Amino acid sequence: MSNDDNTFSVEQAEESSGFLLWQVTNLWQREIRKTLEPFDLTHSQFVLLASTHWLSLQGQEVTQIVLSSHTKIDPMTTSTVLRTLQGKGFLARKEHTTDTRAKTVALTDQGKEIIKPAVVAVETFDREFFAKLGHQTAQFNQELLTLLGNKTQ
């Protein structure tokens, strides 16, 4: 800094990890929104639909709590978005087989029709966006897992 104000601990904004992460996240989210526009899905809707599909393919019984934990979306927001997706005809909720307080969540045929091409579009975008990292992509993913508090593999 060229003056005596010691507000910041860095000399240049590019030295701030949080600021850089914020910039990259905003850029990535803006492009993801564009990618999802043709599917009439918000990013949260996409993440919950895709996660429902993913977890179902893994043989898991999908509930709102399972989805919230898997996606790191808070339970109230998860509930609201699931209600919207149910209203669009993409999800169905049924009584849980063993827990009377819970409902299982499953994709409808219409949900499967929309999520499959949406996943392809998002994965294609992600490959192009993160291609700039080259062979460092796997290491980058491990660093993100560290920030999330997950053990690296």
PDB file of C-alpha atoms in Angstrom, residues 31-151:
ATOM      1  CA  GLU A  31     -21.438 -19.212 -17.149  1.00  0.00           C
ATOM      2  CA  ILE A  32     -23.296 -22.071 -15.440  1.00  0.00           C
ATOM      3  CA  ARG A  33     -26.473 -19.925 -15.461  1.00  0.00           C
ATOM      4  CA  LYS A  34     -26.046 -19.467 -19.230  1.00  0.00           C
ATOM      5  CA  THR A  35     -25.483 -23.196 -19.667  1.00  0.00           C
ATOM      6  CA  LEU A  36     -28.671 -24.036 -17.731  1.00  0.00           C
ATOM      7  CA  GLU A  37     -30.919 -21.424 -19.393  1.00  0.00           C
ATOM      8  CA  PRO A  38     -32.098 -23.771 -22.182  1.00  0.00           C
ATOM      9  CA  PHE A  39     -33.256 -26.249 -19.527  1.00  0.00           C
ATOM     10  CA  ASP A  40     -35.164 -23.616 -17.500  1.00  0.00           C
ATOM     11  CA  LEU A  41     -33.246 -24.659 -14.375  1.00  0.00           C
ATOM     12  CA  THR A  42     -31.529 -22.570 -11.743  1.00  0.00           C
ATOM     13  CA  HIS A  43     -28.189 -23.841 -10.525  1.00  0.00           C
ATOM     14  CA  SER A  44     -29.690 -24.984  -7.213  1.00  0.00           C
ATOM     15  CA  GLN A  45     -32.450 -26.830  -9.073  1.00  0.00           C
ATOM     16  CA  PHE A  46     -29.861 -28.496 -11.293  1.00  0.00           C
ATOM     17  CA  VAL A  47     -27.673 -29.515  -8.344  1.00  0.00           C
ATOM     18  CA  LEU A  48     -30.611 -31.081  -6.490  1.00  0.00           C
ATOM     19  CA  LEU A  49     -31.950 -32.864  -9.583  1.00  0.00           C
ATOM     20  CA  ALA A  50     -28.497 -34.117 -10.567  1.00  0.00           C
ATOM     21  CA  SER A  51     -27.771 -35.211  -6.999  1.00  0.00           C
ATOM     22  CA  THR A  52     -31.085 -37.059  -6.785  1.00  0.00           C
ATOM     23  CA  HIS A  53     -30.180 -38.868 -10.003  1.00  0.00           C
ATOM     24  CA  TRP A  54     -26.585 -39.538  -8.851  1.00  0.00           C
ATOM     25  CA  LEU A  55     -27.575 -40.881  -5.436  1.00  0.00           C
ATOM     26  CA  SER A  56     -30.330 -43.026  -6.969  1.00  0.00           C
ATOM     27  CA  LEU A  57     -27.827 -44.534  -9.402  1.00  0.00           C
ATOM     28  CA  GLN A  58     -25.617 -45.314  -6.378  1.00  0.00           C
ATOM     29  CA  GLY A  59     -28.503 -47.290  -4.880  1.00  0.00           C
ATOM     30  CA  GLN A  60     -29.182 -44.828  -2.056  1.00  0.00           C
ATOM     31  CA  GLU A  61     -32.607 -44.004  -0.750  1.00  0.00           C
ATOM     32  CA  VAL A  62     -32.827 -40.257  -1.352  1.00  0.00           C
ATOM     33  CA  THR A  63     -34.425 -37.982   1.224  1.00  0.00           C
ATOM     34  CA  GLN A  64     -34.354 -34.231   1.732  1.00  0.00           C
ATOM     35  CA  ILE A  65     -31.784 -34.631   4.525  1.00  0.00           C
ATOM     36  CA  VAL A  66     -29.574 -36.868   2.382  1.00  0.00           C
ATOM     37  CA  LEU A  67     -29.740 -34.303  -0.433  1.00  0.00           C
ATOM     38  CA  SER A  68     -29.005 -31.413   1.896  1.00  0.00           C
ATOM     39  CA  SER A  69     -25.973 -33.206   3.310  1.00  0.00           C
ATOM     40  CA  HIS A  70     -24.705 -34.323  -0.109  1.00  0.00           C
ATOM     41  CA  THR A  71     -25.042 -30.894  -1.749  1.00  0.00           C
ATOM     42  CA  LYS A  72     -24.207 -28.707   1.269  1.00  0.00           C
ATOM     43  CA  ILE A  73     -27.429 -26.741   0.605  1.00  0.00           C
ATOM     44  CA  ASP A  74     -29.169 -25.866   3.867  1.00  0.00           C
ATOM     45  CA  PRO A  75     -32.286 -27.962   4.652  1.00  0.00           C
ATOM     46  CA  MET A  76     -34.795 -25.088   4.322  1.00  0.00           C
ATOM     47  CA  THR A  77     -33.480 -24.072   0.896  1.00  0.00           C
ATOM     48  CA  THR A  78     -33.390 -27.728  -0.137  1.00  0.00           C
ATOM     49  CA  SER A  79     -37.050 -28.075   0.858  1.00  0.00           C
ATOM     50  CA  THR A  80     -38.065 -24.944  -1.052  1.00  0.00           C
ATOM     51  CA  VAL A  81     -36.198 -25.953  -4.217  1.00  0.00           C
ATOM     52  CA  LEU A  82     -37.557 -29.512  -4.054  1.00  0.00           C
ATOM     53  CA  ARG A  83     -41.084 -28.116  -3.825  1.00  0.00           C
ATOM     54  CA  THR A  84     -40.423 -26.029  -6.945  1.00  0.00           C
ATOM     55  CA  LEU A  85     -39.026 -29.049  -8.792  1.00  0.00           C
ATOM     56  CA  GLN A  86     -42.024 -31.114  -7.738  1.00  0.00           C
ATOM     57  CA  GLY A  87     -44.287 -28.356  -9.073  1.00  0.00           C
ATOM     58  CA  LYS A  88     -42.444 -28.486 -12.399  1.00  0.00           C
ATOM     59  CA  GLY A  89     -43.119 -32.224 -12.534  1.00  0.00           C
ATOM     60  CA  PHE A  90     -39.444 -33.225 -12.259  1.00  0.00           C
ATOM     61  CA  LEU A  91     -39.601 -34.865  -8.820  1.00  0.00           C
ATOM     62  CA  ALA A  92     -42.015 -37.013  -6.862  1.00  0.00           C
ATOM     63  CA  ARG A  93     -42.078 -37.460  -3.106  1.00  0.00           C
ATOM     64  CA  LYS A  94     -43.274 -40.642  -1.426  1.00  0.00           C
ATOM     65  CA  GLU A  95     -43.575 -41.816   2.151  1.00  0.00           C
ATOM     66  CA  HIS A  96     -40.304 -43.217   3.483  1.00  0.00           C
ATOM     67  CA  THR A  97     -40.429 -46.977   4.010  1.00  0.00           C
ATOM     68  CA  THR A  98     -39.146 -46.889   7.610  1.00  0.00           C
ATOM     69  CA  ASP A  99     -39.149 -43.246   8.815  1.00  0.00           C
ATOM     70  CA  THR A 100     -42.650 -41.769   8.999  1.00  0.00           C
ATOM     71  CA  ARG A 101     -41.212 -38.249   9.354  1.00  0.00           C
ATOM     72  CA  ALA A 102     -39.258 -38.447   6.091  1.00  0.00           C
ATOM     73  CA  LYS A 103     -40.192 -38.604   2.454  1.00  0.00           C
ATOM     74  CA  THR A 104     -38.140 -40.155  -0.284  1.00  0.00           C
ATOM     75  CA  VAL A 105     -37.408 -38.108  -3.384  1.00  0.00           C
ATOM     76  CA  ALA A 106     -37.238 -39.573  -6.886  1.00  0.00           C
ATOM     77  CA  LEU A 107     -37.000 -38.209 -10.398  1.00  0.00           C
ATOM     78  CA  THR A 108     -40.075 -38.508 -12.554  1.00  0.00           C
ATOM     79  CA  ASP A 109     -39.736 -39.550 -16.200  1.00  0.00           C
ATOM     80  CA  GLN A 110     -39.876 -35.842 -17.069  1.00  0.00           C
ATOM     81  CA  GLY A 111     -37.124 -35.175 -14.518  1.00  0.00           C
ATOM     82  CA  LYS A 112     -34.934 -37.845 -16.101  1.00  0.00           C
ATOM     83  CA  GLU A 113     -35.562 -36.366 -19.543  1.00  0.00           C
ATOM     84  CA  ILE A 114     -34.388 -32.917 -18.428  1.00  0.00           C
ATOM     85  CA  ILE A 115     -31.486 -33.870 -16.145  1.00  0.00           C
ATOM     86  CA  LYS A 116     -29.612 -36.140 -18.541  1.00  0.00           C
ATOM     87  CA  PRO A 117     -28.927 -33.488 -21.231  1.00  0.00           C
ATOM     88  CA  ALA A 118     -28.445 -30.830 -18.529  1.00  0.00           C
ATOM     89  CA  VAL A 119     -25.696 -32.935 -16.913  1.00  0.00           C
ATOM     90  CA  VAL A 120     -24.004 -33.365 -20.285  1.00  0.00           C
ATOM     91  CA  ALA A 121     -24.128 -29.590 -20.865  1.00  0.00           C
ATOM     92  CA  VAL A 122     -22.758 -28.764 -17.397  1.00  0.00           C
ATOM     93  CA  GLU A 123     -20.029 -31.402 -17.585  1.00  0.00           C
ATOM     94  CA  THR A 124     -19.002 -30.103 -21.013  1.00  0.00           C
ATOM     95  CA  PHE A 125     -18.850 -26.546 -19.683  1.00  0.00           C
ATOM     96  CA  ASP A 126     -16.869 -27.662 -16.617  1.00  0.00           C
ATOM     97  CA  ARG A 127     -14.330 -29.544 -18.748  1.00  0.00           C
ATOM     98  CA  GLU A 128     -13.794 -26.447 -20.895  1.00  0.00           C
ATOM     99  CA  PHE A 129     -13.670 -24.055 -17.926  1.00  0.00           C
ATOM    100  CA  PHE A 130     -11.245 -26.134 -15.858  1.00  0.00           C
ATOM    101  CA  ALA A 131      -9.129 -27.195 -18.857  1.00  0.00           C
ATOM    102  CA  LYS A 132      -6.999 -24.129 -18.117  1.00  0.00           C
ATOM    103  CA  LEU A 133      -5.653 -26.056 -15.124  1.00  0.00           C
ATOM    104  CA  GLY A 134      -4.373 -28.830 -17.383  1.00  0.00           C
ATOM    105  CA  HIS A 135      -2.853 -31.733 -15.492  1.00  0.00           C
ATOM    106  CA  GLN A 136      -3.363 -29.844 -12.202  1.00  0.00           C
ATOM    107  CA  THR A 137      -7.136 -30.415 -12.187  1.00  0.00           C
ATOM    108  CA  ALA A 138      -6.940 -33.472  -9.919  1.00  0.00           C
ATOM    109  CA  GLN A 139      -4.751 -31.570  -7.445  1.00  0.00           C
ATOM    110  CA  PHE A 140      -7.134 -28.596  -7.583  1.00  0.00           C
ATOM    111  CA  ASN A 141     -10.043 -30.917  -6.754  1.00  0.00           C
ATOM    112  CA  GLN A 142      -8.081 -32.322  -3.803  1.00  0.00           C
ATOM    113  CA  GLU A 143      -7.441 -28.794  -2.531  1.00  0.00           C
ATOM    114  CA  LEU A 144     -11.164 -28.022  -2.796  1.00  0.00           C
ATOM    115  CA  LEU A 145     -11.923 -31.183  -0.814  1.00  0.00           C
ATOM    116  CA  THR A 146      -9.450 -29.998   1.833  1.00  0.00           C
ATOM    117  CA  LEU A 147     -11.272 -26.654   2.061  1.00  0.00           C
ATOM    118  CA  LEU A 148     -14.560 -28.545   2.434  1.00  0.00           C
ATOM    119  CA  GLY A 149     -13.059 -30.469   5.328  1.00  0.00           C
ATOM    120  CA  ASN A 150     -13.007 -33.787   3.482  1.00  0.00           C
ATOM    121  CA  LYS A 151     -10.025 -36.103   3.666  1.00  0.00           C
TER     122      LYS A 151
END
